[in-house]
Coordinates of N, CA and C in Angstrom, one line a residue:
K23 N 6.2 14.3 4.4 CA 7.7 14.0 3.7 C 8.0 12.9 2.4
L24 N 6.7 12.3 1.8 CA 6.5 11.4 0.8 C 6.6 12.4 -0.5
A25 N 6.3 13.3 -0.5 CA 5.7 13.8 -1.3 C 6.3 14.1 -2.2
G26 N 7.7 14.2 -2.7 CA 8.5 14.2 -3.6 C 8.5 13.0 -4.6
I27 N 8.3 12.0 -3.8 CA 8.7 10.3 -4.4 C 7.7 10.2 -6.0
D28 N 8.1 10.2 -6.2 CA 7.4 9.9 -8.0 C 6.5 8.8 -7.9
E29 N 7.2 7.4 -6.8 CA 6.6 6.2 -7.1 C 5.9 5.6 -6.2
I30 N 5.2 6.6 -5.4 CA 4.1 6.5 -4.4 C 3.6 7.4 -4.4
S31 N 1.7 7.3 -4.0 CA 1.1 8.2 -3.8 C 0.5 7.8 -2.7
P32 N 0.0 8.9 -1.6 CA -0.6 8.5 -0.3 C -2.4 8.7 -0.9
L33 N -2.9 8.4 0.4 CA -4.3 8.5 -0.4 C -4.8 10.1 -0.5
A34 N -5.6 10.9 -0.6 CA -6.0 11.8 -1.3 C -7.1 12.3 -0.1
K35 N -6.5 13.9 0.6 CA -7.9 14.5 1.0 C -8.9 14.3 -0.1
I36 N -10.6 14.1 0.7 CA -11.2 13.7 0.4 C -12.3 15.0 0.0
S37 N -12.9 14.8 -1.1 CA -13.9 16.2 -1.1 C -14.7 16.7 -0.3
Y38 N -15.8 15.5 -0.4 CA -16.8 15.3 0.5 C -16.5 15.8 2.2
P39 N -17.9 15.7 2.7 CA -17.4 16.2 4.0 C -16.9 14.5 4.8
I40 N -16.5 14.2 5.1 CA -15.9 13.1 6.3 C -14.9 13.2 7.0
Q41 N -14.7 13.2 8.2 CA -13.7 12.9 8.8 C -12.1 11.5 8.7
H42 N -11.9 11.9 8.2 CA -10.5 9.8 8.2 C -10.4 10.0 9.7
A43 N -10.5 9.2 10.4 CA -9.5 8.3 11.6 C -8.9 8.1 11.4
W44 N -7.7 8.2 9.8 CA -6.0 7.4 10.1 C -5.4 6.7 11.1
H45 N -6.1 5.9 10.9 CA -6.1 4.5 11.7 C -4.4 4.0 10.9
L46 N -4.9 4.3 9.4 CA -3.8 3.7 8.8 C -3.4 4.3 8.2
F47 N -1.9 4.1 7.3 CA -1.0 5.3 6.3 C -1.4 4.1 5.0
I48 N -2.3 4.6 4.2 CA -2.7 3.9 2.8 C -1.7 4.9 1.6
I49 N -0.8 3.8 1.3 CA 0.0 4.1 0.0 C -0.4 3.8 -1.5
R50 N -0.3 4.7 -2.1 CA -0.2 3.5 -4.0 C 1.4 3.5 -4.1
L51 N 2.0 2.3 -4.7 CA 3.2 2.6 -5.8 C 2.6 2.4 -6.7
A52 N 3.5 2.6 -7.6 CA 3.5 2.9 -8.9 C 4.7 1.8 -9.5
I53 N 3.9 0.6 -9.8 CA 4.7 0.0 -9.4 C 5.8 -0.6 -11.2
E54 N 5.2 0.4 -12.0 CA 6.1 0.7 -13.7 C 6.6 1.3 -12.8
K55 N 7.1 2.4 -12.1 CA 7.8 3.2 -12.0 C 8.8 3.3 -11.4
A56 N 8.5 2.2 -10.1 CA 9.8 1.3 -8.8 C 10.2 0.6 -9.4
R57 N 9.7 -0.3 -11.0 CA 10.1 -0.9 -11.5 C 10.0 -3.1 -10.1
M58 N 9.3 -2.5 -9.4 CA 9.1 -3.6 -9.0 C 7.1 -4.0 -8.4
S59 N 7.3 -4.8 -7.8 CA 6.2 -5.2 -7.5 C 5.9 -5.0 -6.3
R60 N 4.6 -4.7 -5.8 CA 4.2 -4.2 -4.4 C 4.4 -5.3 -3.4
D61 N 4.2 -6.3 -3.9 CA 5.2 -7.8 -3.1 C 6.6 -8.0 -2.9
D62 N 7.4 -7.6 -3.6 CA 8.8 -7.5 -3.8 C 8.8 -6.1 -2.5
F63 N 7.9 -4.5 -2.8 CA 8.5 -3.2 -2.2 C 8.1 -3.8 -0.5
M64 N 7.5 -4.5 -0.5 CA 6.8 -4.8 1.5 C 7.9 -6.0 1.8
V65 N 8.3 -6.8 1.6 CA 9.4 -7.8 1.0 C 11.0 -7.6 1.5
E66 N 11.4 -5.9 0.7 CA 12.3 -5.5 0.6 C 11.7 -4.3 2.3
L67 N 11.0 -3.9 2.3 CA 10.6 -3.3 3.9 C 10.5 -4.1 5.2
K68 N 10.1 -5.2 5.2 CA 9.8 -5.7 5.9 C 12.0 -6.4 5.8
R69 N 12.5 -6.6 5.3 CA 14.3 -7.0 5.3 C 15.1 -5.6 6.3
R70 N 14.1 -4.8 5.9 CA 15.0 -3.4 6.8 C 13.5 -3.2 8.2
N71 N 13.7 -4.1 8.1 CA 12.9 -4.5 10.2 C 12.1 -3.0 9.8
I72 N 11.1 -3.3 8.5 CA 9.5 -2.3 8.9 C 8.7 -3.1 8.4
G73 N 8.2 -3.1 9.0 CA 6.3 -3.6 9.0 C 5.4 -2.9 8.4
T74 N 4.9 -3.3 7.7 CA 3.6 -3.4 6.1 C 2.3 -3.8 6.2
G75 N 1.2 -3.4 5.6 CA 0.2 -4.9 6.1 C -0.5 -4.4 3.7
L76 N -1.1 -5.1 4.5 CA -2.7 -5.5 3.5 C -3.6 -5.0 3.9
H77 N -4.7 -4.1 3.9 CA -6.2 -4.3 4.6 C -6.8 -3.7 3.3
F78 N -6.7 -4.2 1.8 CA -7.5 -4.0 1.6 C -7.5 -4.8 -0.2
R79 N -7.6 -5.7 0.4 CA -7.1 -6.9 -1.2 C -8.6 -7.0 -1.7
C80 N -8.5 -6.8 -3.1 CA -10.2 -6.8 -3.5 C -11.1 -7.6 -3.7
I81 N -12.6 -7.8 -3.1 CA -13.3 -8.8 -2.9 C -13.0 -9.9 -2.9
H82 N -13.8 -10.1 -4.7 CA -14.3 -10.5 -5.1 C -13.0 -11.5 -5.8
L83 N -12.0 -12.0 -5.1 CA -11.0 -12.8 -5.4 C -10.7 -13.4 -4.1
Q84 N -11.3 -12.7 -3.8 CA -11.5 -13.7 -1.3 C -12.4 -14.9 -2.0
K85 N -12.0 -15.9 -1.3 CA -12.2 -17.9 -1.3 C -13.6 -17.8 -1.6
F86 N -14.3 -16.9 -0.7 CA -15.4 -17.3 -0.6 C -16.6 -17.0 -2.1
Y87 N -16.1 -15.5 -2.4 CA -16.5 -15.1 -3.4 C -16.4 -15.6 -4.1
R88 N -15.1 -16.2 -5.2 CA -14.7 -17.0 -6.2 C -16.0 -18.3 -5.7
E89 N -16.1 -19.2 -4.9 CA -16.2 -20.3 -4.7 C -17.9 -20.0 -4.4
S90 N -19.0 -18.7 -4.2 CA -20.0 -18.9 -4.0 C -20.5 -18.1 -5.4
M91 N -19.8 -17.1 -6.3 CA -20.4 -16.3 -6.4 C -19.6 -17.3 -8.3
N92 N -18.7 -17.4 -8.1 CA -18.4 -17.4 -9.3 C -17.4 -16.2 -9.8
C93 N -16.4 -16.0 -8.7 CA -16.1 -14.4 -9.2 C -14.6 -15.1 -10.0
Q94 N -14.3 -14.6 -11.0 CA -12.8 -15.2 -11.6 C -12.1 -13.3 -11.5
P95 N -10.6 -13.4 -11.9 CA -10.1 -12.4 -11.8 C -10.4 -11.9 -13.0
G96 N -10.2 -10.4 -13.8 CA -11.0 -10.0 -15.0 C -12.0 -9.4 -14.5
M97 N -12.9 -10.0 -13.4 CA -14.5 -9.1 -13.4 C -13.9 -7.4 -13.2
F98 N -13.5 -7.3 -11.9 CA -13.2 -6.0 -12.1 C -11.6 -5.4 -11.8
P99 N -11.7 -5.1 -13.3 CA -9.9 -4.8 -13.5 C -9.6 -3.8 -13.0
N100 N -10.6 -2.6 -12.5 CA -10.0 -1.7 -11.8 C -9.3 -1.6 -10.1
T101 N -10.6 -2.7 -9.5 CA -10.3 -2.9 -8.1 C -9.4 -3.4 -8.1
E102 N -9.2 -4.3 -8.8 CA -7.3 -5.8 -8.8 C -6.4 -4.7 -8.9
W103 N -6.7 -3.2 -9.8 CA -5.2 -2.6 -10.5 C -4.9 -2.1 -9.3
N104 N -6.1 -1.5 -8.5 CA -5.8 -0.8 -7.5 C -5.1 -2.1 -6.1
S105 N -5.6 -3.1 -6.4 CA -4.9 -4.2 -4.8 C -4.5 -4.7 -4.7
E106 N -3.4 -4.2 -6.3 CA -1.8 -5.1 -6.4 C -1.0 -3.8 -5.8
R107 N -1.5 -2.7 -5.4 CA -0.4 -1.2 -5.5 C -1.0 -0.7 -4.5
I108 N -2.1 -1.2 -3.3 CA -1.7 -0.6 -2.3 C -0.8 -1.3 -1.2
L109 N -0.6 -0.3 0.1 CA -0.1 -1.0 1.6 C 0.2 0.2 2.3
S110 N 0.2 -0.5 2.9 CA -0.3 0.3 4.4 C 1.1 0.1 5.2
L111 N 1.7 1.4 5.7 CA 3.5 2.0 5.8 C 2.8 2.0 7.6
P112 N 4.0 1.8 8.8 CA 3.6 1.9 9.7 C 3.1 3.2 9.8
L113 N 2.2 3.4 11.0 CA 1.5 4.4 12.1 C 1.4 4.1 13.3
F114 N 1.2 4.6 14.3 CA 1.2 4.5 15.6 C 1.2 4.8 16.3
P115 N 0.7 4.8 17.5 CA 0.3 6.0 18.6 C 1.8 7.0 19.1
D116 N 2.5 5.6 19.5 CA 4.4 6.3 19.9 C 5.1 6.1 18.8
M117 N 4.6 6.5 17.4 CA 5.8 6.3 16.0 C 6.2 8.0 16.7
R118 N 7.3 8.2 16.8 CA 8.6 9.5 16.9 C 8.7 9.5 15.8
S119 N 9.0 10.8 15.4 CA 9.8 12.2 14.6 C 11.1 10.4 13.8
T120 N 11.6 10.1 14.8 CA 12.9 9.8 13.7 C 12.5 8.3 13.2
D121 N 11.3 7.6 13.6 CA 10.7 6.3 13.1 C 10.2 6.9 12.0
I122 N 9.6 7.7 12.0 CA 8.5 8.1 10.5 C 10.3 8.8 9.6
D123 N 11.0 9.7 9.6 CA 12.5 9.3 8.8 C 12.9 8.6 8.9
D124 N 12.6 7.2 9.4 CA 13.5 5.7 8.9 C 12.4 5.5 7.7
V125 N 11.7 5.9 7.7 CA 10.7 4.9 7.3 C 10.5 5.2 5.6
V126 N 11.2 6.6 5.8 CA 10.6 8.4 5.0 C 12.1 7.5 3.8
A127 N 13.6 7.4 4.6 CA 14.7 7.1 4.0 C 14.5 5.5 3.3
T128 N 13.9 4.9 4.0 CA 14.3 3.2 3.6 C 13.6 3.4 2.3
I129 N 12.2 3.9 2.7 CA 11.6 3.9 1.3 C 12.1 4.6 -0.1
K130 N 12.9 5.8 0.0 CA 14.0 5.9 -0.2 C 15.2 5.9 -1.1
D131 N 15.9 4.7 0.3 CA 16.5 4.4 -0.3 C 16.5 2.7 -1.3
I132 N 15.1 2.0 -1.3 CA 14.7 0.7 -2.4 C 14.3 1.6 -3.3
L133 N 13.4 2.6 -3.4 CA 13.5 2.6 -5.0 C 13.9 3.5 -5.8
R134 N 14.9 3.6 -5.5 CA 16.4 4.4 -6.0 C 16.9 3.0 -6.7
R135 N 16.9 2.4 -5.2 CA 17.6 1.0 -6.0 C 17.5 -0.1 -7.2
G136 N 16.2 -0.4 -6.9 CA 15.0 -0.3 -7.9 C 15.3 -2.1 -8.0

């Protein structure tokens, strides 16, 4: 249901022999196409009662690494680029088809309004 939305891309299936648990549904927001930051997108989803999460922040910018290893922004630009764009959408065992439809419709509406 997200396939036709140019501003986002779900995780791709990997080619090596690993079975993904799919305990999180991660997407990457194309902030240039969406004309908004990932954080603004998340705020708008929350305003419309759709929770999101940030599960994969770049580790080198966490307090421990900044303070103990002197890690600085710019050291790993690809990691930072991805970290600024990914978020987790709702995914839980009791999620119904209507819940999925609501999430997708809300995403489309937010991105259409930009």
